[in-house]
XYZ file of N, CA and C in Angstrom:
831
model
N 27.364 -31.673 44.630
C 27.687 -30.689 45.474
C 28.773 -30.657 45.725
N 29.591 -32.220 46.620
C 30.075 -32.455 47.242
C 32.209 -31.933 45.652
N 31.899 -32.438 44.939
C 32.491 -32.336 43.866
C 32.620 -30.236 43.545
N 31.185 -29.314 43.537
C 31.820 -28.210 43.276
C 32.678 -27.725 44.371
N 32.054 -27.862 45.557
C 32.378 -27.774 46.641
C 34.685 -28.164 46.619
N 34.640 -28.784 46.366
C 36.276 -29.311 46.452
C 37.032 -29.029 44.450
N 35.905 -28.090 44.052
C 36.827 -28.370 43.193
C 36.842 -26.254 43.439
N 36.004 -25.670 43.596
C 36.377 -24.239 44.358
C 37.530 -24.205 45.516
N 37.464 -25.251 46.120
C 38.222 -24.325 47.187
C 40.234 -25.128 46.595
N 40.186 -26.515 46.009
C 41.581 -27.114 45.208
C 41.269 -25.551 44.936
N 40.755 -25.047 43.916
C 41.703 -23.497 42.674
C 42.341 -22.858 43.464
N 42.410 -22.595 44.877
C 42.863 -21.647 45.253
C 44.338 -21.953 45.514
N 44.520 -23.245 45.192
C 45.827 -23.425 44.891
C 47.254 -22.992 44.154
N 46.396 -22.636 43.585
C 46.971 -21.993 42.199
C 47.758 -20.776 42.343
N 47.028 -20.080 42.533
C 46.928 -18.459 42.517
C 47.616 -18.511 44.908
N 47.530 -19.296 45.076
C 48.053 -18.810 46.932
C 49.924 -19.738 46.256
N 50.054 -20.354 45.096
C 51.445 -21.014 45.262
C 52.237 -20.045 44.021
N 51.362 -19.540 43.116
C 52.064 -18.601 42.139
C 52.650 -16.868 43.572
N 51.546 -16.401 44.546
C 52.093 -15.639 45.495
C 53.246 -15.636 46.057
N 53.808 -16.751 46.559
C 54.582 -17.489 47.106
C 55.914 -17.503 45.807
N 57.265 -16.853 46.862
C 58.013 -17.356 46.545
C 59.003 -17.515 47.605
N 58.884 -19.513 47.720
C 58.933 -19.888 48.268
C 59.227 -21.744 47.803
N 60.640 -22.083 48.579
C 60.606 -23.588 47.387
C 59.308 -24.404 47.678
N 59.148 -25.025 46.466
C 57.593 -25.803 46.841
C 57.423 -26.868 47.555
N 58.981 -28.018 48.011
C 58.434 -29.026 48.212
C 58.207 -28.271 50.132
N 59.218 -27.409 50.365
C 59.059 -27.038 51.591
C 57.276 -25.893 51.744
N 56.836 -25.658 51.048
C 55.581 -24.844 51.329
C 54.627 -25.953 50.880
N 54.684 -27.634 50.481
C 53.911 -28.289 50.585
C 53.811 -29.186 51.707
N 55.613 -28.692 52.413
C 55.645 -29.565 54.150
C 54.252 -28.861 54.632
N 55.172 -27.560 54.587
C 53.405 -27.003 55.361
C 52.381 -27.202 55.552
N 51.581 -26.895 54.487
C 50.404 -27.555 54.258
C 49.677 -28.464 54.445
N 51.077 -29.411 54.099
C 50.903 -31.262 54.676
C 50.469 -30.367 56.347
N 51.084 -29.880 57.058
C 51.319 -30.074 58.392
C 50.049 -29.182 58.794
N 49.865 -28.222 58.345
C 48.876 -27.423 58.317
C 47.186 -28.567 58.469
N 47.229 -29.420 57.442
C 46.284 -30.157 57.380
C 46.248 -31.024 58.288
N 46.868 -32.078 58.342
C 47.272 -32.912 59.377
C 46.984 -32.491 60.307
N 47.291 -30.825 61.127
C 47.133 -31.002 62.698
C 45.157 -30.835 62.645
N 45.142 -29.877 61.861
C 44.058 -29.806 61.323
C 42.850 -30.763 61.243
N 42.672 -32.148 60.999
C 41.348 -33.464 60.009
C 42.267 -34.118 61.734
N 43.233 -34.085 61.826
C 43.629 -35.007 63.531
C 42.701 -34.560 64.398
N 42.760 -33.013 64.367
C 41.912 -32.291 65.353
C 40.457 -32.223 65.696
N 40.080 -32.763 64.099
C 38.925 -32.865 64.194
C 38.355 -34.293 63.951
N 39.158 -35.126 64.238
C 38.918 -36.486 64.453
C 39.091 -36.959 65.919
N 40.303 -36.713 66.299
C 40.004 -36.815 67.994
C 38.989 -35.938 69.042
N 37.981 -34.871 68.588
C 37.207 -34.317 69.240
C 36.292 -34.973 68.781
N 35.962 -34.853 67.789
C 34.477 -35.774 67.496
C 34.564 -37.116 67.199
N 36.090 -37.684 67.486
C 35.971 -39.421 68.671
C 35.574 -40.194 67.345
N 34.578 -39.853 66.338
C 33.892 -40.971 65.166
C 34.898 -42.472 65.177
N 36.195 -41.820 65.293
C 37.094 -43.138 64.665
C 38.290 -42.813 65.528
N 39.051 -44.267 65.555
C 40.780 -44.230 66.194
C 41.556 -42.844 65.304
N 42.149 -42.470 66.697
C 43.522 -42.083 66.021
C 44.696 -42.528 65.558
N 44.323 -43.960 65.059
C 45.589 -45.178 64.818
C 45.466 -44.856 62.954
N 45.725 -44.806 62.100
C 46.334 -44.514 60.466
C 46.499 -46.106 60.430
N 45.880 -46.344 58.662
C 45.767 -47.790 58.873
C 47.324 -47.693 57.958
N 48.154 -47.204 58.860
C 50.062 -46.655 58.115
C 50.630 -48.077 57.136
N 50.502 -49.495 57.563
C 51.118 -50.063 57.576
C 50.663 -50.802 55.573
N 49.353 -50.586 55.353
C 48.866 -50.844 54.119
C 49.912 -50.379 53.146
N 50.555 -51.036 51.985
C 51.383 -50.743 51.470
C 50.528 -49.854 49.997
N 49.399 -49.796 49.853
C 48.668 -48.790 48.839
C 48.249 -47.133 49.438
N 48.134 -48.194 50.983
C 48.044 -46.621 51.235
C 49.429 -45.981 51.494
N 50.670 -46.397 51.580
C 51.777 -45.475 51.626
C 52.062 -45.526 50.012
N 52.116 -46.162 49.317
C 52.302 -45.571 47.828
C 51.399 -44.347 46.848
N 49.775 -44.295 48.045
C 49.453 -42.713 47.282
C 49.910 -42.092 47.818
N 50.266 -42.060 49.196
C 51.055 -41.122 50.179
C 52.384 -40.193 48.932
N 53.110 -41.197 48.467
C 53.927 -40.996 48.084
C 53.429 -40.436 46.893
N 52.636 -40.895 45.790
C 52.070 -40.604 44.720
C 51.625 -39.274 44.251
N 50.982 -38.795 45.460
C 50.410 -37.549 46.102
C 52.055 -36.386 46.318
N 52.406 -37.233 47.244
C 53.598 -35.888 47.683
C 54.534 -35.412 45.953
N 54.054 -36.457 45.370
C 55.015 -35.949 43.919
C 54.721 -35.547 43.599
N 52.663 -35.129 43.135
C 51.678 -34.867 42.500
C 52.169 -33.279 42.670
N 51.541 -32.980 44.293
C 51.790 -31.125 44.682
C 52.667 -30.432 44.475
N 54.066 -31.991 44.617
C 56.134 -30.975 44.347
C 55.911 -30.337 42.923
N 55.394 -31.342 41.904
C 55.235 -30.872 40.345
C 54.724 -29.820 40.413
N 53.631 -30.126 40.777
C 52.037 -28.702 39.968
C 53.041 -27.468 40.697
N 54.163 -27.464 41.946
C 53.981 -26.052 42.462
C 55.144 -25.675 41.862
N 56.201 -26.876 41.123
C 56.994 -26.537 39.839
C 56.210 -25.908 38.904
N 55.602 -26.387 38.934
C 54.912 -26.195 37.379
C 54.668 -24.650 37.227
N 53.684 -24.494 38.970
C 53.857 -22.782 39.109
C 54.650 -21.911 38.437
N 56.153 -22.236 38.951
C 57.193 -22.074 39.286
C 57.660 -20.969 38.063
N 57.586 -21.941 36.765
C 58.075 -21.983 35.367
C 56.951 -21.415 34.608
N 56.036 -21.357 35.232
C 55.163 -20.687 34.605
C 53.977 -19.617 34.859
N 52.978 -20.102 34.527
C 51.628 -18.745 35.689
C 50.656 -19.419 36.015
N 50.003 -18.929 36.326
C 48.491 -19.628 36.727
C 47.562 -20.194 35.988
N 47.562 -20.111 35.020
C 46.831 -19.895 34.256
C 46.963 -21.684 33.070
N 47.818 -21.023 33.101
C 49.316 -22.475 32.157
C 49.202 -23.618 33.104
N 49.830 -23.444 34.320
C 50.541 -24.287 35.517
C 48.986 -24.982 35.397
N 47.742 -24.140 36.101
C 46.594 -25.033 36.457
C 45.640 -25.858 35.582
N 46.001 -25.237 34.167
C 44.734 -26.156 32.602
C 46.401 -27.114 32.284
N 46.868 -26.879 32.560
C 48.017 -27.924 31.636
C 48.268 -29.483 32.579
N 47.943 -29.423 34.452
C 48.274 -30.496 34.653
C 46.394 -31.043 34.637
N 45.268 -30.676 33.751
C 43.571 -30.884 33.840
C 44.007 -31.752 32.744
N 44.942 -32.398 31.898
C 44.568 -33.011 31.126
C 44.780 -34.640 31.924
N 44.730 -34.411 33.459
C 44.686 -35.049 34.278
C 43.048 -36.776 33.635
N 42.186 -35.551 33.423
C 40.845 -36.536 33.354
C 40.847 -38.228 32.063
N 41.714 -37.293 31.243
C 42.024 -38.104 30.036
C 42.889 -39.065 30.537
N 44.355 -39.413 30.790
C 44.867 -39.955 31.786
C 44.342 -40.687 32.490
N 43.338 -40.341 33.745
C 42.169 -41.366 34.437
C 42.024 -42.073 33.984
N 41.021 -41.822 32.553
C 40.258 -42.568 32.088
C 40.613 -43.539 31.058
N 42.432 -43.767 30.320
C 42.660 -44.439 30.229
C 43.228 -45.253 31.025
N 44.377 -44.736 32.230
C 44.784 -45.595 32.922
C 44.164 -46.658 34.203
N 42.822 -45.997 34.385
C 41.663 -46.799 34.740
C 41.304 -47.621 34.323
N 40.765 -48.050 33.108
C 40.482 -48.526 32.665
C 41.564 -49.488 32.416
N 43.107 -49.380 32.599
C 44.070 -50.551 32.543
C 44.416 -51.414 34.275
N 43.905 -50.554 34.707
C 44.181 -50.931 36.233
C 42.960 -51.632 36.608
N 41.946 -51.370 36.593
C 40.214 -51.768 36.960
C 40.203 -52.825 35.834
N 40.670 -52.598 34.690
C 39.950 -53.795 33.587
C 38.469 -52.884 33.029
N 38.456 -51.924 32.790
C 37.154 -50.872 33.235
C 37.106 -50.989 31.707
N 35.915 -51.034 31.349
C 35.795 -50.680 29.206
C 35.507 -49.381 29.114
N 36.080 -48.678 28.367
C 36.187 -46.769 28.187
C 35.092 -46.536 27.876
N 34.335 -45.850 28.132
C 33.826 -44.498 27.609
C 33.514 -44.121 26.949
N 32.878 -44.174 25.457
C 33.828 -43.314 25.131
C 33.095 -41.673 25.090
N 31.951 -41.146 25.337
C 31.942 -40.110 25.547
C 32.849 -39.508 26.703
N 33.702 -40.309 27.962
C 33.844 -40.058 28.701
C 35.873 -39.547 27.784
N 35.657 -40.538 26.935
C 37.276 -39.999 25.921
C 36.723 -38.744 25.165
N 36.071 -38.763 24.848
C 35.851 -37.502 23.641
C 35.371 -36.112 24.780
N 34.922 -36.400 26.029
C 35.435 -34.986 27.084
C 36.804 -34.735 27.247
N 37.277 -35.973 27.176
C 39.264 -36.054 27.776
C 39.165 -35.049 26.488
N 39.526 -35.444 25.510
C 39.732 -35.375 24.651
C 39.581 -33.607 24.227
N 38.621 -32.845 25.133
C 38.299 -31.347 24.483
C 38.922 -30.817 25.804
N 39.319 -31.104 26.942
C 39.895 -30.596 27.693
C 41.258 -30.702 27.443
N 42.072 -31.133 26.554
C 42.861 -31.570 26.135
C 43.338 -30.493 24.913
N 42.043 -30.329 24.472
C 42.402 -29.169 23.542
C 42.096 -27.821 23.965
N 41.507 -27.762 25.254
C 41.376 -26.547 26.295
C 42.637 -26.384 26.585
N 43.810 -26.706 27.066
C 45.214 -26.838 27.380
C 46.017 -26.545 25.754
N 45.687 -26.749 24.659
C 46.407 -26.119 23.494
C 46.216 -24.307 23.694
N 45.216 -24.628 23.053
C 44.894 -23.153 23.307
C 45.441 -22.243 24.877
N 45.906 -22.968 25.728
C 45.977 -21.931 26.944
C 47.367 -21.825 26.617
N 48.192 -22.447 25.752
C 49.859 -22.035 25.578
C 49.822 -22.279 23.955
N 50.455 -20.966 24.066
C 50.572 -20.333 22.540
C 52.148 -21.375 22.226
N 52.411 -21.720 20.355
C 53.189 -23.067 19.868
C 54.507 -21.916 20.355
N 54.418 -20.491 19.997
C 55.757 -19.736 20.237
C 56.653 -19.442 21.203
N 55.525 -19.964 22.696
C 56.052 -19.804 23.741
C 56.356 -21.555 24.616
N 57.293 -22.061 24.066
C 57.219 -23.107 24.093
C 58.756 -23.367 24.418
N 59.595 -22.398 23.631
C 61.021 -22.597 24.238
C 61.048 -22.252 24.959
N 60.578 -21.242 25.704
C 61.154 -21.158 27.035
C 60.518 -21.707 28.201
N 61.151 -21.132 29.846
C 60.606 -22.187 30.964
C 59.368 -22.115 30.501
N 58.296 -21.701 30.358
C 56.728 -22.305 30.027
C 57.161 -23.338 29.630
N 57.310 -24.203 28.374
C 57.352 -25.582 28.097
C 57.469 -26.391 29.113
N 58.317 -26.090 30.686
C 59.024 -26.916 31.195
C 57.669 -27.231 32.825
N 56.869 -26.004 32.355
C 55.837 -25.568 33.437
C 54.749 -26.812 32.917
N 54.484 -26.690 31.919
C 53.935 -27.495 31.505
C 54.090 -29.529 31.232
N 55.158 -29.574 31.161
C 55.623 -31.192 31.420
C 55.570 -31.735 32.520
N 56.018 -30.396 33.357
C 55.429 -31.152 34.483
C 54.326 -31.094 35.618
N 53.490 -30.136 34.497
C 51.982 -30.208 34.865
C 51.157 -31.411 34.130
N 52.109 -31.619 33.367
C 51.042 -33.248 32.738
C 51.551 -34.159 33.401
N 53.010 -34.405 33.902
C 54.000 -35.662 34.889
C 53.152 -35.638 35.761
N 52.702 -34.223 36.560
C 51.901 -34.145 38.251
C 50.150 -34.512 37.627
N 49.482 -34.876 36.350
C 48.724 -35.121 36.241
C 48.575 -36.702 36.450
N 49.887 -37.179 36.019
C 49.645 -38.790 35.944
C 50.045 -39.487 37.188
N 51.198 -38.784 38.511
C 50.154 -38.493 39.443
C 49.325 -39.088 40.179
N 48.514 -38.043 39.836
C 47.398 -37.229 40.232
C 46.237 -38.339 39.699
N 46.292 -38.817 38.475
C 44.878 -39.781 38.049
C 45.623 -41.439 38.512
N 47.012 -41.657 39.309
C 47.122 -42.773 39.831
C 46.671 -42.909 41.387
N 47.377 -41.614 41.738
C 46.746 -41.427 43.354
C 44.773 -41.963 43.110
N 44.256 -41.033 42.588
C 43.200 -41.168 42.706
C 42.177 -42.529 41.875
N 42.729 -43.512 41.541
C 42.547 -44.303 41.213
C 42.572 -45.362 42.181
N 43.503 -45.410 42.984
C 44.066 -46.551 44.072
C 42.427 -46.086 44.818
N 43.358 -44.639 45.260
C 42.339 -44.167 46.748
C 40.784 -44.884 46.698
N 40.181 -44.782 45.042
C 38.970 -45.702 44.810
C 38.933 -46.453 45.427
N 39.697 -47.897 45.276
C 39.740 -49.207 45.611
C 39.575 -48.879 46.761
N 40.419 -47.511 48.090
C 40.731 -47.844 49.024
C 39.617 -47.870 50.071
N 39.009 -47.121 49.389
C 37.587 -46.383 50.283
C 36.663 -47.187 50.236
N 37.033 -48.963 49.598
C 36.394 -50.103 50.046
C 36.560 -50.946 51.076
N 37.536 -50.201 51.989
C 38.282 -50.609 52.899
C 38.251 -50.341 54.361
N 38.175 -48.222 53.671
C 38.484 -47.149 55.009
C 37.982 -46.278 54.773
N 37.567 -45.780 54.965
C 36.735 -44.322 55.455
C 38.039 -43.482 54.511
N 37.161 -42.016 54.243
C 37.458 -41.506 53.073
C 38.763 -40.425 53.810
N 38.260 -40.171 55.180
C 39.654 -39.900 56.359
C 40.118 -40.316 56.440
N 40.223 -41.121 56.587
C 41.545 -42.391 57.396
C 42.172 -42.501 56.051
N 41.576 -42.689 54.788
C 42.773 -42.701 53.493
C 43.764 -41.063 53.244
N 42.742 -40.261 53.655
C 43.500 -39.165 52.704
C 44.357 -38.925 54.061
N 43.862 -38.795 55.357
C 45.086 -38.491 56.216
C 46.187 -39.028 56.539
N 46.167 -40.698 55.901
C 47.243 -41.542 55.727
C 48.112 -40.667 54.595
N 47.373 -40.160 53.668
C 48.391 -39.808 52.251
C 48.894 -38.354 52.930
N 48.164 -38.084 53.865
C 48.997 -36.423 53.803
C 49.474 -36.633 55.080
N 49.844 -37.488 56.187
C 50.962 -37.995 57.238
C 52.129 -38.432 56.311
N 51.905 -39.068 55.445
C 53.518 -40.050 54.017
C 53.621 -39.023 53.984
N 53.113 -37.372 52.638
C 53.715 -36.521 52.551
C 54.217 -35.361 53.300
N 53.818 -35.766 54.805
C 54.860 -34.552 55.655
C 56.404 -35.117 55.863
N 56.119 -37.070 55.427
C 57.376 -37.484 56.495
C 58.172 -37.681 55.000
N 57.708 -37.772 54.025
C 58.865 -37.559 52.954
C 59.457 -36.101 52.950
N 58.483 -35.049 53.391
C 58.658 -33.244 53.255
C 59.818 -33.138 54.083
N 59.893 -33.796 55.223
C 60.862 -33.468 56.395
C 62.342 -33.279 55.994
N 63.306 -33.623 54.930
C 64.401 -32.777 54.747
C 64.173 -31.187 54.285
N 63.014 -31.050 53.544
C 63.405 -29.915 52.874
C 62.529 -28.492 54.460
N 61.993 -29.261 55.199
C 61.014 -28.056 56.754
C 62.276 -27.344 56.756
N 63.821 -27.126 56.283
C 64.182 -26.079 57.329
C 64.782 -25.094 55.632
N 64.099 -25.658 54.510
C 64.445 -24.523 53.679
C 64.255 -22.742 53.759
N 63.086 -22.969 54.209
C 63.201 -21.148 54.227
C 62.889 -20.769 55.664
N 63.765 -19.063 56.458
C 63.349 -18.924 57.317
C 62.126 -18.679 57.385
N 62.293 -18.509 58.952
C 61.410 -18.226 59.754
C 60.452 -16.702 59.521
N 61.175 -15.597 59.106
C 60.984 -14.795 58.537
C 59.956 -14.568 57.071
N 60.157 -15.787 56.684
C 59.858 -15.749 55.122
C 57.882 -16.576 55.540
N 58.537 -17.639 56.354
C 57.343 -17.673 56.933
C 55.692 -17.035 57.560
N 56.385 -16.493 58.723
C 55.717 -15.427 58.476
C 54.806 -14.453 57.442
N 55.884 -13.494 56.885
C 55.374 -12.944 55.104
C 54.274 -13.563 54.882
N 54.363 -14.954 54.595
C 53.690 -15.945 53.373
C 52.677 -16.386 54.260
N 52.453 -16.041 55.789
C 51.455 -17.057 56.289
C 49.910 -17.266 56.122
N 49.240 -16.109 55.973
C 47.888 -15.824 54.858
C 47.995 -17.061 53.768
N 48.517 -17.260 53.140
C 48.406 -17.489 51.565
C 48.434 -19.523 52.039
N 49.837 -19.855 52.987
C 50.065 -20.535 53.847
C 49.014 -21.334 54.634
N 47.840 -20.565 55.332
C 47.174 -20.948 56.179
C 46.137 -21.149 55.461
N 45.351 -20.457 54.021
C 44.931 -20.872 52.989
C 45.070 -22.194 51.988
N 46.180 -22.193 51.460
C 46.519 -23.568 51.336
C 46.459 -25.094 52.183
N 46.894 -24.760 53.926
C 46.655 -25.817 54.528
C 45.463 -26.556 55.048
N 44.219 -24.645 54.970
C 42.721 -25.374 55.939
C 42.086 -25.403 53.870
N 41.965 -24.555 53.643
C 40.695 -24.679 52.311
C 41.367 -25.455 51.239
N 42.290 -25.529 51.448
C 42.343 -26.291 50.385
C 42.623 -27.955 50.508
N 44.200 -28.036 51.550
C 44.876 -29.423 52.034
C 43.649 -30.418 52.858
N 42.449 -29.212 53.592
C 41.818 -29.477 54.506
C 40.708 -30.217 54.244
N 39.927 -28.853 53.435
C 39.153 -29.313 52.816
C 38.571 -29.661 51.397
N 38.865 -28.981 50.225
C 38.515 -29.296 49.197
C 39.974 -30.642 48.903
N 40.705 -31.266 49.365
C 41.149 -32.781 48.857
C 40.314 -33.694 49.919
N 39.852 -33.374 50.593
C 38.978 -34.299 51.442
C 37.377 -34.391 51.013
N 37.490 -32.829 50.473
C 35.737 -33.538 49.852
C 36.081 -34.414 48.883
N 36.938 -34.447 48.165
C 36.905 -34.930 47.314
C 37.200 -35.999 46.160
N 37.847 -36.557 47.823
C 38.196 -37.492 48.213
C 36.924 -38.617 49.032
N 36.157 -38.078 49.603
C 34.953 -38.535 49.725
C 34.047 -38.772 48.168
N 33.982 -37.585 47.417
C 33.464 -37.849 46.215
C 33.391 -39.487 45.731
N 34.586 -39.739 45.920
C 35.445 -41.020 44.889
C 34.276 -42.309 45.580
N 33.001 -41.860 46.702
C 32.641 -42.781 47.122
C 30.996 -42.906 45.968
N 31.065 -42.227 45.449
C 29.156 -41.502 45.018
C 30.030 -41.931 42.718
N 31.089 -41.139 42.644
C 31.811 -41.616 41.088
C 32.984 -41.798 40.994
N 33.246 -42.181 39.815
C 34.453 -43.238 39.583
C 35.626 -42.264 39.525
N 36.544 -42.478 39.422
C 37.984 -41.804 39.754
C 37.585 -40.749 38.150
N 37.218 -42.048 36.998
C 37.325 -40.960 35.478
C 35.741 -39.352 35.688
N 35.145 -39.929 36.471
C 33.271 -39.029 36.045
C 34.564 -37.674 37.198
N 35.153 -38.383 38.549
C 35.672 -37.548 39.158
C 36.351 -35.758 38.502
N 37.417 -36.606 37.985
C 38.619 -36.402 37.116
C 37.768 -35.311 36.089
N 36.757 -35.733 35.630
C 36.164 -34.535 33.884
C 35.333 -33.486 35.089
N 34.472 -34.043 36.137
C 33.601 -32.936 37.001
C 34.626 -31.654 37.728
N 35.632 -32.340 38.203
C 36.310 -31.291 38.531
C 37.562 -30.289 37.718
N 37.304 -30.931 36.627
C 38.315 -29.735 35.818
C 37.611 -28.458 35.325
N 36.506 -27.803 36.312
C 36.528 -27.189 35.788
C 37.373 -25.938 37.157
N 38.335 -26.578 37.819
C 39.306 -25.978 39.102
C 39.991 -24.913 38.532
N 41.057 -25.575 36.762
C 41.609 -24.352 36.367
C 40.694 -22.976 35.801
N 39.944 -23.150 35.509
C 38.760 -21.401 35.055
C 38.798 -21.043 37.001
N 38.449 -21.627 37.503
C 38.118 -20.565 38.731
C 39.794 -20.282 39.297
N 40.458 -20.439 39.123
C 42.394 -20.240 39.400
C 42.305 -19.337 38.746
N 42.001 -19.759 37.144
C 42.215 -17.908 36.426
C 41.698 -16.927 36.933
N 40.316 -17.012 37.322
C 39.901 -15.758 37.695
C 40.307 -15.256 39.080
N 41.168 -16.374 40.158
C 41.353 -16.444 41.005
C 42.616 -14.608 40.674
N 43.570 -15.293 39.778
C 44.897 -15.188 39.175
C 44.730 -13.432 39.079
N 43.626 -13.598 38.004
C 43.219 -12.280 37.527
C 42.617 -11.088 38.752
N 42.173 -11.656 39.598
C 41.519 -10.443 40.776
C 43.006 -10.256 41.967
N 43.615 -11.375 41.859
C 44.450 -11.111 43.064
C 45.796 -10.967 43.101
N 46.199 -11.678 41.868
C 47.443 -11.477 40.956
C 47.608 -10.464 39.898
N 46.976 -9.894 39.669
C 46.532 -9.062 38.055
C 47.195 -10.018 36.946
N 47.005 -11.194 37.120
C 47.302 -12.097 35.732
C 46.350 -11.930 34.753
N 46.404 -11.589 33.187
C 45.050 -11.274 32.558
C 45.503 -12.240 31.475
N 44.270 -13.210 31.596
C 43.942 -13.943 30.656
C 43.896 -13.334 28.755
N 44.590 -14.137 28.103
C 44.653 -13.611 26.983
C 43.103 -14.360 25.714
N 42.878 -14.387 24.884
C 41.381 -14.596 24.321
C 41.783 -16.144 24.011
N 42.661 -16.397 23.937
C 43.664 -17.703 23.752
C 42.869 -18.675 25.135
N 43.470 -18.113 25.882
C 42.856 -17.883 27.234
C 42.008 -18.755 27.865
N 40.975 -17.508 27.713
C 39.345 -17.820 27.501
C 38.413 -18.585 26.354
N 39.070 -18.967 25.347
C 39.081 -19.975 24.490
C 38.956 -21.108 25.056
N 40.380 -21.821 25.878
C 40.212 -22.846 26.483
C 39.570 -22.951 27.612
N 39.615 -22.099 28.827
C 38.613 -21.919 29.446
C 36.977 -22.596 29.386
N 36.651 -22.373 28.359
C 35.421 -22.391 27.869
C 35.442 -23.816 26.869
N 36.413 -24.403 26.455
C 36.253 -25.432 25.831
C 36.035 -26.687 27.475
N 37.204 -26.287 28.505
C 37.265 -27.158 29.136
C 35.852 -26.978 29.957
N 35.252 -25.688 30.152
C 33.992 -25.617 30.894
C 33.240 -26.468 29.782
N 32.962 -26.429 28.928
C 32.180 -27.407 28.457
C 31.823 -28.634 28.609
N 33.424 -29.287 28.857
C 33.433 -30.338 28.824
C 32.927 -30.959 30.006
N 33.326 -29.913 31.377
C 32.406 -29.927 32.334
C 31.392 -30.300 33.031
N 30.710 -29.210 32.605
C 29.316 -29.643 31.895
C 28.281 -30.681 31.777
N 28.686 -31.028 30.028
C 28.451 -32.430 29.698
C 28.924 -33.053 30.360
N 29.754 -33.306 30.466
C 29.947 -34.354 32.112
C 28.731 -34.726 33.320
N 28.545 -33.503 34.277
C 27.791 -33.019 34.754
C 26.273 -33.686 33.935
N 25.670 -32.867 33.233
C 24.480 -33.235 32.476
C 24.005 -35.148 32.794
N 25.637 -35.787 31.670
C 25.177 -37.121 31.189
C 25.514 -37.719 32.347
N 26.044 -37.852 33.681
C 25.609 -38.142 34.891
C 24.420 -37.953 35.660
N 24.303 -36.746 35.539
C 22.673 -36.581 36.032
C 21.859 -37.090 35.805
N 21.706 -37.411 34.466
C 20.697 -37.809 33.714
C 20.768 -39.317 33.407
N 21.972 -40.136 33.755
C 21.935 -41.372 34.597
C 21.623 -42.287 35.701
N 21.534 -40.919 37.318
C 20.814 -41.117 37.829
C 19.378 -40.914 37.297
């Protein structure tokens, strides 16, 4: 349930980011400020945890920097392509997570997860015709794949951090670090531009940043980074559906095939994990 809700909430980031004609680092800065205020407000009101964050931990700082790079690159990927291509190219992430996690944590690679990860990559191939690689879509895919790597690294180390800190403390620290890193970009847009895009910015800050990513962080308490990566691979499908209804981006038959392959990999992984339990 956590992963499903996280997937739905995070899916909003694609259509919302594509809708706004704002500088990507500025958008990430605003969404992080909103997310930080909401999360810290809840933390203060509930009184369950101290408002002090573990910002002296080097791994916390590292994951915050990596998360910042991931978000900024993903939004540049949106800028140079469209929601379908950006959202699905970024989800070569499960396969990268499986490989990187096995190296960092010295875990044995599960052949089933490798197959499912490859299926996701096949889905990505169908989503982007080869003849279009000469234009900016190719750059969008490249940025999406680099963003993948950053997300995989951040999630793997976040899983390790949860052995010492709560999911709330870990994620809130990462959001705070991202805010600090992007302060130099905070003045790139006018107040009028912010007001004109207030609704998508609030959706990004509250639904995606606050709810979606926090739920994903909590899911690491129950699953490995590789398992979570495969389970949330359905996110691009939700994003494509939202883009169709909200932005009028009509998917081609290749996009539909690619989405179907991704969904097959997600459901197969879900059934496999459910059977193991």
